[in-house]
CSV table of C-alpha atoms and ligand atoms in Angstrom, one decimal:
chain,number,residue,atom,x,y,z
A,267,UNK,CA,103.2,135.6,99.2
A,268,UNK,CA,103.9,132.9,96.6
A,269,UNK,CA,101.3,130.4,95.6
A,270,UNK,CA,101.1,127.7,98.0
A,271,UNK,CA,99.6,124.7,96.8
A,272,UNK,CA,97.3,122.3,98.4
A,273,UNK,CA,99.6,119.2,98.0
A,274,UNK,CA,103.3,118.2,96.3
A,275,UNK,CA,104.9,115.3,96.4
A,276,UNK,CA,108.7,115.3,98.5
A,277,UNK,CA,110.9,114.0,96.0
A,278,UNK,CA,115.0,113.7,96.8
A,279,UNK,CA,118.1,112.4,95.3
A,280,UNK,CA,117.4,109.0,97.2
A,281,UNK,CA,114.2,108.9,94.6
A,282,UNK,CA,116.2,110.3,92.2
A,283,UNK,CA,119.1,107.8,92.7
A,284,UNK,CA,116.7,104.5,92.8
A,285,UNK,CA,114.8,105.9,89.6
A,286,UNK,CA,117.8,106.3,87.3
A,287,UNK,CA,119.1,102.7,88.6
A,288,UNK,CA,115.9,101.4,87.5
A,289,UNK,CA,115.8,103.1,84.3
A,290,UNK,CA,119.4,102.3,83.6
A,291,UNK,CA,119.1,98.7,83.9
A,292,UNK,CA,116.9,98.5,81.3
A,293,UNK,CA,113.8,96.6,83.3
A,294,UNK,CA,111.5,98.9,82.5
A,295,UNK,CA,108.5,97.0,83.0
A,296,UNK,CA,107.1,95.5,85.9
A,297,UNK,CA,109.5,92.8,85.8
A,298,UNK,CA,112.7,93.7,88.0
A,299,UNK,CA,114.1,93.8,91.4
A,300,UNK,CA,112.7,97.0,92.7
A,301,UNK,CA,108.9,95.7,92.4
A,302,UNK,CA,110.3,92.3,94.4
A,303,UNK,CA,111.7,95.0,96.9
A,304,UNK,CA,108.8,97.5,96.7
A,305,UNK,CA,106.4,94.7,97.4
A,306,UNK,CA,108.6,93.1,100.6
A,307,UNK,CA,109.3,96.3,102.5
A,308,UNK,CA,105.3,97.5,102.3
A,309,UNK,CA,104.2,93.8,103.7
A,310,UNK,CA,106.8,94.3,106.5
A,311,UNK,CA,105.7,97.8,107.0
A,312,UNK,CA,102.0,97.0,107.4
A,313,UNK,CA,102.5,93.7,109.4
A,314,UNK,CA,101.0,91.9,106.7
A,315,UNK,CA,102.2,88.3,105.1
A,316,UNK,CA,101.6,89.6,101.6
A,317,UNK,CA,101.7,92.5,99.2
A,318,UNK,CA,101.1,93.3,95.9
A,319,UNK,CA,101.7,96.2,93.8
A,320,UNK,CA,98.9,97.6,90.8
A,321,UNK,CA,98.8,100.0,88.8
A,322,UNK,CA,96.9,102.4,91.0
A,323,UNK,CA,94.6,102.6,93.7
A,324,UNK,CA,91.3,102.0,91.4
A,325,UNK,CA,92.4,99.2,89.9
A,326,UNK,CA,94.0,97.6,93.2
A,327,UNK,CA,90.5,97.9,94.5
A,328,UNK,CA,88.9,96.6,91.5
A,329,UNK,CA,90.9,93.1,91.4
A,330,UNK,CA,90.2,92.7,95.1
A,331,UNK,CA,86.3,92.6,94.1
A,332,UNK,CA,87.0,90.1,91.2
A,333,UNK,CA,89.4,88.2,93.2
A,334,UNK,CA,86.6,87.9,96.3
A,335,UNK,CA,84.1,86.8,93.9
A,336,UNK,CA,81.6,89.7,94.6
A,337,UNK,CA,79.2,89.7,91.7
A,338,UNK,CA,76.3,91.3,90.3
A,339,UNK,CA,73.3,90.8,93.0
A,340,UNK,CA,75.6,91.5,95.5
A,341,UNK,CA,76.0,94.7,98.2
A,342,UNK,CA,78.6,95.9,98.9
A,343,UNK,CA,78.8,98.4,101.8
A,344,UNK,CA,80.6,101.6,101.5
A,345,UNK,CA,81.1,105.1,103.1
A,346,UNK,CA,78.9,108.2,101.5
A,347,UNK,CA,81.6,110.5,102.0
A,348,UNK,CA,85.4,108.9,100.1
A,349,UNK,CA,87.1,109.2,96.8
A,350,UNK,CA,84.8,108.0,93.8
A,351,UNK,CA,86.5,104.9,93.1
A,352,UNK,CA,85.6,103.3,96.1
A,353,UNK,CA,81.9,103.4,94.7
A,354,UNK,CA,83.3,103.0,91.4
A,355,UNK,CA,85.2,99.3,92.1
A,356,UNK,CA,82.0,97.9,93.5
A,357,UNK,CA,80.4,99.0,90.5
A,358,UNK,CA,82.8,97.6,88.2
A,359,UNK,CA,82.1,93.8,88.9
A,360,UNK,CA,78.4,94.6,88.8
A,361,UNK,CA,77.2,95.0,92.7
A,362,UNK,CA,75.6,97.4,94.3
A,363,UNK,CA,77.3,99.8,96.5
A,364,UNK,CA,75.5,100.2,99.4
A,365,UNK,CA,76.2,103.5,100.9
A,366,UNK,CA,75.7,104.0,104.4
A,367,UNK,CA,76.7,107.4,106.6
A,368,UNK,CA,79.9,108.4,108.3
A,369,UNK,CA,81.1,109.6,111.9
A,370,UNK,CA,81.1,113.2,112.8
A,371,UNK,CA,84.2,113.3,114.7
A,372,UNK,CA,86.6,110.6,112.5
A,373,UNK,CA,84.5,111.2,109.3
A,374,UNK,CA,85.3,107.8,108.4
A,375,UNK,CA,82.2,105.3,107.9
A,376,UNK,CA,79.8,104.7,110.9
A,377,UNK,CA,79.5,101.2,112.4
A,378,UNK,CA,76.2,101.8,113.6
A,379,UNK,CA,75.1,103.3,109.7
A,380,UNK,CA,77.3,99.7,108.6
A,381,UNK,CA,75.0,97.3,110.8
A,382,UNK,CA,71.5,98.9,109.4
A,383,UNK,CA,72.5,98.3,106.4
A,384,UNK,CA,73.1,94.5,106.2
A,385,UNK,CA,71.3,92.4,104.5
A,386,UNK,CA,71.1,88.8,103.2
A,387,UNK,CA,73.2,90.1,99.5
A,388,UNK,CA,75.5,91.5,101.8
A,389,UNK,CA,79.5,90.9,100.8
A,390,UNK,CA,81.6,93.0,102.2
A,391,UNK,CA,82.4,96.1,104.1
A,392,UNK,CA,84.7,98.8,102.4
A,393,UNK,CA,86.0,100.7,105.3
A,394,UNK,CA,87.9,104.3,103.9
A,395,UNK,CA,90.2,105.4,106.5
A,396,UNK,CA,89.6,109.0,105.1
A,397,UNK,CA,92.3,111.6,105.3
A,398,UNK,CA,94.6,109.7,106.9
A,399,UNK,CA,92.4,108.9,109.8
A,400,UNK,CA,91.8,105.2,110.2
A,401,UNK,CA,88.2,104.1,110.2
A,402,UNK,CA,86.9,101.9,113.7
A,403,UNK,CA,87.7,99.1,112.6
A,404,UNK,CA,87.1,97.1,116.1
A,405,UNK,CA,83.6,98.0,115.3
A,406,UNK,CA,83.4,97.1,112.2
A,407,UNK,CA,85.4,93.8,112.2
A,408,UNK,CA,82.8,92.7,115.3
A,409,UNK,CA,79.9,93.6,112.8
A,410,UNK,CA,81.6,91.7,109.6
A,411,UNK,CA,82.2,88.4,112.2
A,412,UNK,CA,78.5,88.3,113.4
A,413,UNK,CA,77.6,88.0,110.1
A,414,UNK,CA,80.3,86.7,108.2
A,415,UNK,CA,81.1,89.5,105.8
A,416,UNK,CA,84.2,90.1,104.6
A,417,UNK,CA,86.2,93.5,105.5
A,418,UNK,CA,88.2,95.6,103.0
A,419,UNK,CA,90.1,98.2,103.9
A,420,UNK,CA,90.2,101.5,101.6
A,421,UNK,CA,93.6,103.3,103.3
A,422,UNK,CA,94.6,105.1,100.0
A,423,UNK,CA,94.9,107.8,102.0
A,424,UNK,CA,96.1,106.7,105.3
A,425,UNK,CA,99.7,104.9,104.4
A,426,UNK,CA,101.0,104.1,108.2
A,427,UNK,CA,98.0,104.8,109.9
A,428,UNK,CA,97.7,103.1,113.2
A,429,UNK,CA,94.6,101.3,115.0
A,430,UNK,CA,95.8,100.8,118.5
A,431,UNK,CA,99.3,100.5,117.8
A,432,UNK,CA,98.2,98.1,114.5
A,433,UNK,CA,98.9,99.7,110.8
A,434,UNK,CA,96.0,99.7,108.8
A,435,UNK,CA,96.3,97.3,105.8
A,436,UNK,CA,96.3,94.9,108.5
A,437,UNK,CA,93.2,95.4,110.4
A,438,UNK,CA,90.7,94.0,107.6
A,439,UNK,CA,90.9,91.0,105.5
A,440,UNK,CA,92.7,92.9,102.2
A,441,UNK,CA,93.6,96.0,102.8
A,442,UNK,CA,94.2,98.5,99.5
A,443,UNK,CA,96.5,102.1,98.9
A,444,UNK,CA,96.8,104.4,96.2
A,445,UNK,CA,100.5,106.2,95.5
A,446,UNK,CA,98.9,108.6,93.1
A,447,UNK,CA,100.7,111.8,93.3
A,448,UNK,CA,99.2,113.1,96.2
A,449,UNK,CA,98.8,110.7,98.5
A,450,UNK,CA,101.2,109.9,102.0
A,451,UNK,CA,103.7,108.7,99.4
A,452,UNK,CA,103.4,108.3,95.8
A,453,UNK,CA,104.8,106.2,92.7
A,454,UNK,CA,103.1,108.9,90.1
A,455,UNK,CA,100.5,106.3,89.8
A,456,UNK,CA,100.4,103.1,91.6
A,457,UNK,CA,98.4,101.3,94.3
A,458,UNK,CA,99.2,98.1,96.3
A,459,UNK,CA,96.7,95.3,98.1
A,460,UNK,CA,98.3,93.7,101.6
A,461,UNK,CA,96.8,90.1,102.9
A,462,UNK,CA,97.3,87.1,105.0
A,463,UNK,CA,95.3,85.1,102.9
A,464,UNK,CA,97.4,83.0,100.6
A,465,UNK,CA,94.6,82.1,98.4
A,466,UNK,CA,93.6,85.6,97.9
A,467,UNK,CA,97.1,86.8,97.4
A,468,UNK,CA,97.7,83.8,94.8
A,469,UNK,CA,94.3,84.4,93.0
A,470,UNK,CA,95.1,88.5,92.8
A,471,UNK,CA,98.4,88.1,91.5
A,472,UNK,CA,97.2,85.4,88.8
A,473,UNK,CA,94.5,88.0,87.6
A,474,UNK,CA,97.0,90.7,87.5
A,475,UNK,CA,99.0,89.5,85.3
A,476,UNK,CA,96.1,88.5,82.4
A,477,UNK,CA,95.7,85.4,84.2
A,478,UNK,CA,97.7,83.6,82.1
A,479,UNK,CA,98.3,80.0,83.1
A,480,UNK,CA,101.1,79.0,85.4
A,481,UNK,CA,102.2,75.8,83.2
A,482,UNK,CA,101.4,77.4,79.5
A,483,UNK,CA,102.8,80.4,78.3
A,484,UNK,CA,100.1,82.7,76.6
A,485,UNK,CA,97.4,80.4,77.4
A,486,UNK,CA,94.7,81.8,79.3
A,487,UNK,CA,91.3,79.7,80.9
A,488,UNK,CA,89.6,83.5,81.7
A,489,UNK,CA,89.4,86.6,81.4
A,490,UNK,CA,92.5,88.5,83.3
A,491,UNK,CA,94.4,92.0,83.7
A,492,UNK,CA,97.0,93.8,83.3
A,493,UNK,CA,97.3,95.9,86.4
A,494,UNK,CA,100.4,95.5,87.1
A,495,UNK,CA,103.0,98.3,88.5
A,496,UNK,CA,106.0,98.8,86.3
A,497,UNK,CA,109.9,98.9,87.9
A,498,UNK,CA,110.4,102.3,87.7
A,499,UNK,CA,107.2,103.3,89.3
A,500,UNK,CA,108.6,100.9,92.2
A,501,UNK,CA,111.8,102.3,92.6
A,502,UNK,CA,110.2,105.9,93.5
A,503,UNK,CA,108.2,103.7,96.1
A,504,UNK,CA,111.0,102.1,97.4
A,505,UNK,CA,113.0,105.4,98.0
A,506,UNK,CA,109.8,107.1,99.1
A,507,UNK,CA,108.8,104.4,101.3
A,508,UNK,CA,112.4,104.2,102.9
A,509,UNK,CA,111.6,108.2,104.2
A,510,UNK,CA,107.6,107.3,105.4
A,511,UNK,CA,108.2,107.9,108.9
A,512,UNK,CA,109.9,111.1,108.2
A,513,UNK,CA,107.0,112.0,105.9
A,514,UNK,CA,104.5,111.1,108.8
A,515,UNK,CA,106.4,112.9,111.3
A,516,UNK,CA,106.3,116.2,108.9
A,517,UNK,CA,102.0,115.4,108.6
A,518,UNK,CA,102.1,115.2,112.3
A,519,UNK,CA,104.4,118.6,112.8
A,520,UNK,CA,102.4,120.7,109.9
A,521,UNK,CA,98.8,119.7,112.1
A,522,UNK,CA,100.0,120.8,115.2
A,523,UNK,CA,101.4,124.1,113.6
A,524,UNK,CA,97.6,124.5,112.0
A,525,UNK,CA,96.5,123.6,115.4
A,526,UNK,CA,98.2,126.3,117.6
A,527,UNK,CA,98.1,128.7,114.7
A,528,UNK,CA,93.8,128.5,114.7
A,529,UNK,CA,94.0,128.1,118.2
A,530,UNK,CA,91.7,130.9,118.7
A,531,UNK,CA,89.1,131.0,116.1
A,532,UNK,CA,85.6,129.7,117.8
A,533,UNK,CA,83.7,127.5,115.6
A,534,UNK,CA,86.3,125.6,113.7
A,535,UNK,CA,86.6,121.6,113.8
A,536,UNK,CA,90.3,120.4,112.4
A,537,UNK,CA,91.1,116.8,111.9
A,538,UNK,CA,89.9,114.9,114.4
A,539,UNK,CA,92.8,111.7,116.3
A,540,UNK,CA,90.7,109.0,118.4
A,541,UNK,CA,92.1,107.9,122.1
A,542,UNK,CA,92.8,104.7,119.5
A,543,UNK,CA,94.2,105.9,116.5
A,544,UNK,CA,96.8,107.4,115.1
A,545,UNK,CA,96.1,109.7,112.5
A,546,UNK,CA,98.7,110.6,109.7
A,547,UNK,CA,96.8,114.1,108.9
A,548,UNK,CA,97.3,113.3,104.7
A,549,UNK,CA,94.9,116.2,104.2
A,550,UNK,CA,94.7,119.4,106.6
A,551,UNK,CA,90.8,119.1,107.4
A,552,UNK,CA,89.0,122.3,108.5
A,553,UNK,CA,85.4,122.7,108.9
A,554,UNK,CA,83.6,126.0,110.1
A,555,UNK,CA,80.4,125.1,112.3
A,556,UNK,CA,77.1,125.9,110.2
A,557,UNK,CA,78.7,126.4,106.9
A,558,UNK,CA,76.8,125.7,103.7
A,559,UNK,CA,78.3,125.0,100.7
A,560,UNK,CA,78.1,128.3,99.0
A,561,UNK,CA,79.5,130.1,102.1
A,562,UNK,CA,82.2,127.8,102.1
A,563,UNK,CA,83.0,128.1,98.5
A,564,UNK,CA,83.3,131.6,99.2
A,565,UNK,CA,86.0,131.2,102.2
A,566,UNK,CA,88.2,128.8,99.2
A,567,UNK,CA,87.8,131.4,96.3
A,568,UNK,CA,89.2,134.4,98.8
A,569,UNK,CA,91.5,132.0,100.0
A,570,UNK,CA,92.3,131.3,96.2
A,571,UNK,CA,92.8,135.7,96.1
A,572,UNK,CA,95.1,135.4,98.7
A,573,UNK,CA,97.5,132.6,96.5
A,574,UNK,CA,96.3,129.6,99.0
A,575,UNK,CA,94.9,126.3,97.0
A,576,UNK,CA,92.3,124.8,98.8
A,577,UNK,CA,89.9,121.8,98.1
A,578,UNK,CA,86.6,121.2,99.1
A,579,UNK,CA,85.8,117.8,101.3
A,580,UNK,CA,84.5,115.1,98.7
A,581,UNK,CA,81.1,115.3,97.9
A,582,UNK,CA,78.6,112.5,99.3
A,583,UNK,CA,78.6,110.0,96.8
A,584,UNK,CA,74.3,109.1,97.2
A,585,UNK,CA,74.0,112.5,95.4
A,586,UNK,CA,76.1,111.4,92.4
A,587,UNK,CA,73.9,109.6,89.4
A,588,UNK,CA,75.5,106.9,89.5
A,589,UNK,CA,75.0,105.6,93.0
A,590,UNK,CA,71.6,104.8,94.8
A,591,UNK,CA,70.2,106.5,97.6
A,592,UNK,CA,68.8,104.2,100.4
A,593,UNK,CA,69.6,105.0,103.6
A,594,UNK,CA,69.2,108.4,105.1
A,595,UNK,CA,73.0,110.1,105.2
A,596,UNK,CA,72.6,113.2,107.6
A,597,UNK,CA,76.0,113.3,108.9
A,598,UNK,CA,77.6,112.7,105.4
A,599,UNK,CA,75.4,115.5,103.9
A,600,UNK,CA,76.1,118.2,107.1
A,601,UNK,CA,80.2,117.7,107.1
A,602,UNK,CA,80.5,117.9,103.4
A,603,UNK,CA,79.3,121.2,102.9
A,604,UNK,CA,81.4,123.2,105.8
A,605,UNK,CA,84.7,121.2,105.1
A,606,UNK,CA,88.2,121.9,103.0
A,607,UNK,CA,91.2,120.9,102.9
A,608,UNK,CA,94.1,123.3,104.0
A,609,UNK,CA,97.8,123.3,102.1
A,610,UNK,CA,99.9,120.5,104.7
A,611,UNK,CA,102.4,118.9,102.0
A,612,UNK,CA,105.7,117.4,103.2
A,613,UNK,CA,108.0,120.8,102.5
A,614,UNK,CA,105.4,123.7,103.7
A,615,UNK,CA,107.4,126.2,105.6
A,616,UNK,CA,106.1,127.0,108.9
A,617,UNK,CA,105.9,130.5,107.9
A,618,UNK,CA,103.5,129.5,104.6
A,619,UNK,CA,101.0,127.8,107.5
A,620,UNK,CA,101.6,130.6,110.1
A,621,UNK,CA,100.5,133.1,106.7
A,622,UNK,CA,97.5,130.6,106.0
A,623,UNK,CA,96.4,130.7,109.5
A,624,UNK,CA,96.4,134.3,109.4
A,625,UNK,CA,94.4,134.9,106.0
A,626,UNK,CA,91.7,132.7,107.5
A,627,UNK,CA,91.6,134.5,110.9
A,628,UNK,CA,91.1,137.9,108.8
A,629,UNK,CA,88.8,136.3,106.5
A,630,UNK,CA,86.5,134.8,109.3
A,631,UNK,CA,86.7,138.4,111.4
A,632,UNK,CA,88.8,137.6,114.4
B,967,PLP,C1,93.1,108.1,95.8
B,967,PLP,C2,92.0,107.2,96.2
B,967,PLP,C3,91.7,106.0,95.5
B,967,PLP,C4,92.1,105.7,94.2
B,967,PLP,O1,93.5,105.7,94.0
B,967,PLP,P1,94.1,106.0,92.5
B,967,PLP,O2,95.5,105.5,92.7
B,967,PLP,O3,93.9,107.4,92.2
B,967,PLP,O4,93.4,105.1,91.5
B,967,PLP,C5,90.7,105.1,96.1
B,967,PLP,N1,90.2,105.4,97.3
B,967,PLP,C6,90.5,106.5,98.0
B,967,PLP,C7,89.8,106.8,99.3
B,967,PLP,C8,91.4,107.5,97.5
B,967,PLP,O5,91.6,108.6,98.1
């Protein structure tokens, strides 16, 4: 069997064709008709009034902070188990990242964890929607109004994910998404913020762009960015976002195919869809009951043998240096250790996931 990869991005001539246009009309930069277009289509697609394209996901995060006025002697809440940079953002402007545990069955943070965690400092909430599974954001948005705490949606890795029939980048009050080269769709790297707050939208985009005043060219009154996303990076969005519901539709297919093909193997959890959600499966998730992180290093390196890339699930961010441990994460610190991630990218053959499905069966004795 050839070496099948954990992820790979679905690129075709419509991608192709929008990416030479962009490059042949010489707007390189993020000035240029695809961003405009890029921009329009994704706030229409989420159901949102705005959105705005960054230079990745990190950074879209990072200006949402500023933007928000979160501060040092702030909290900010976040999930223990997510991609670093949603610790790292809060960190950036100087607050503390609170970290609080995560559901067993979504994996996505715990309103229960979120509401023992509040305090005075609180600011806001980041909710991850992690693995393409959207967080419960009824939940949490009931929690944030009690107390007045503003909710910011993480769905870097949940593009088109739905809450009750709502996408997410429209659930929270600023939603943000990464199109690194992995994710549901990707720009190579990019990331985009969606709103209905004007003010925010307006204050964002000023600070993007080096927050250079509106009335003086190349005079600036503070300290801005450059975040911004260039045209050709849009274009491949464009054309990519143009195909998302055939990409979603392919997540969807390559689960269920994991699903039958695992059908039989006691003791296995796979990604988990709430009676409310609709999950868009951007990673394969498959946990083996008891596992602890040696054993399951094992499984990925004999997986590795057999030519099938693997990851392990991210590791809980309270035992990273960086962060601060406050509240007790048992969930977070059970899940992480029996989890990876399983090859599901857009073009995996049927047969690669039927051969996957089989390795592991042989591997776990059944
Ligand atoms: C990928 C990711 C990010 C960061 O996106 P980049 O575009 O890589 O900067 C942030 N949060 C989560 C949950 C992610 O998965």
């Amino acid at each position: 069997m050839e070496f099948i990869p954990i992820s790979k991005p679905s690129i075709t001539q419509k991608e192709i064709q929008y990416i030479m246009d962009a490059v042949s009309s010489g707007w390189v930069s993020s000035l240029g008709k695809y961003v405009d277009m890029f921009e329009e289509k994704f706030a229409s697609y989420c159901g949102t009034k705005y959105a705005l394209t960054t230079s990745n996901g990190t950074t879209a995060l990072h200006l949402v902070l500023v933007a928000l006025g979160i501060k040092p002697g702030d909290e900010v809440i976040v999930p223990d188990i997510t991609f670093v940079a949603t610790g790292n953002a809060v960190k950036y402007v100087g607050a503390q990242a609170v970290i609080v545990d995560i559901e067993e069955e979504t994996l996505c943070i715990d309103p229960e964890s979120v509401k023992k965690a509040i305090t005075p400092k609180t600011k806001a909430i980041i909710a991850v929607h992690l693995y393409g599974h959207p967080a419960n954001m009824e939940e949490i948005n009931k929690i944030a109004g009690e107390y007045g705490i503003i909710v910011i949606e993480d769905a870097a890795e949940a593009h088109g994910a739905e809450v009750n029939g709502k996408k997410v980048g429209s659930l929270g009050h600023v939603g943000t998404f990464s199109f690194y080269g992995n994710k549901i769709i990707t720009t190579g790297e990019g990331g985009m913020i969606t709103t209905n707050d004007e003010n925010l939208y307006e204050r964002m985009r000023h600070l993007r762009d080096h927050a250079m005043s509106k009335e003086k060219r190349y005079w600036h009154t503070e300290v801005g960015f450059n975040y911004r996303m260039t045209n050709i990076q849009a274009a491949l969005g464009l054309a990519q976002l143009e195909r998302i519901d055939e990409i979603i539709a392919k997540k969807r297919l390559i689960f269920e195919w994991y699903k039958e093909g695992l059908k039989d193997i006691e003791g296995i959890k796979l990604n988990y869809e709430a009676p409310w959600a609709k999950n868009v499966y951007w990673m394969l998730c498959f946990e083996v009951e008891g596992y602890t992180e040696k054993q399951r290093d094992e499984l990925m390196k004999r997986l590795k043998e057999k030519n099938i890339d693997t990851r392990p699930y991210f590791y809980p961010l309270s035992d990273m240096p960086m962060f601060e441990k406050k509240i007790d994460t048992p969930v977070a610190h059970r899940v992480y250790q029996r989890g990876l991630n399983l090859p599901s990218y857009f073009d995996i053959s049927k047969e690669n996931v039927d051969y996957v499905c089989e390795v592991i069966k042989e591997l776990l004795k059944i």
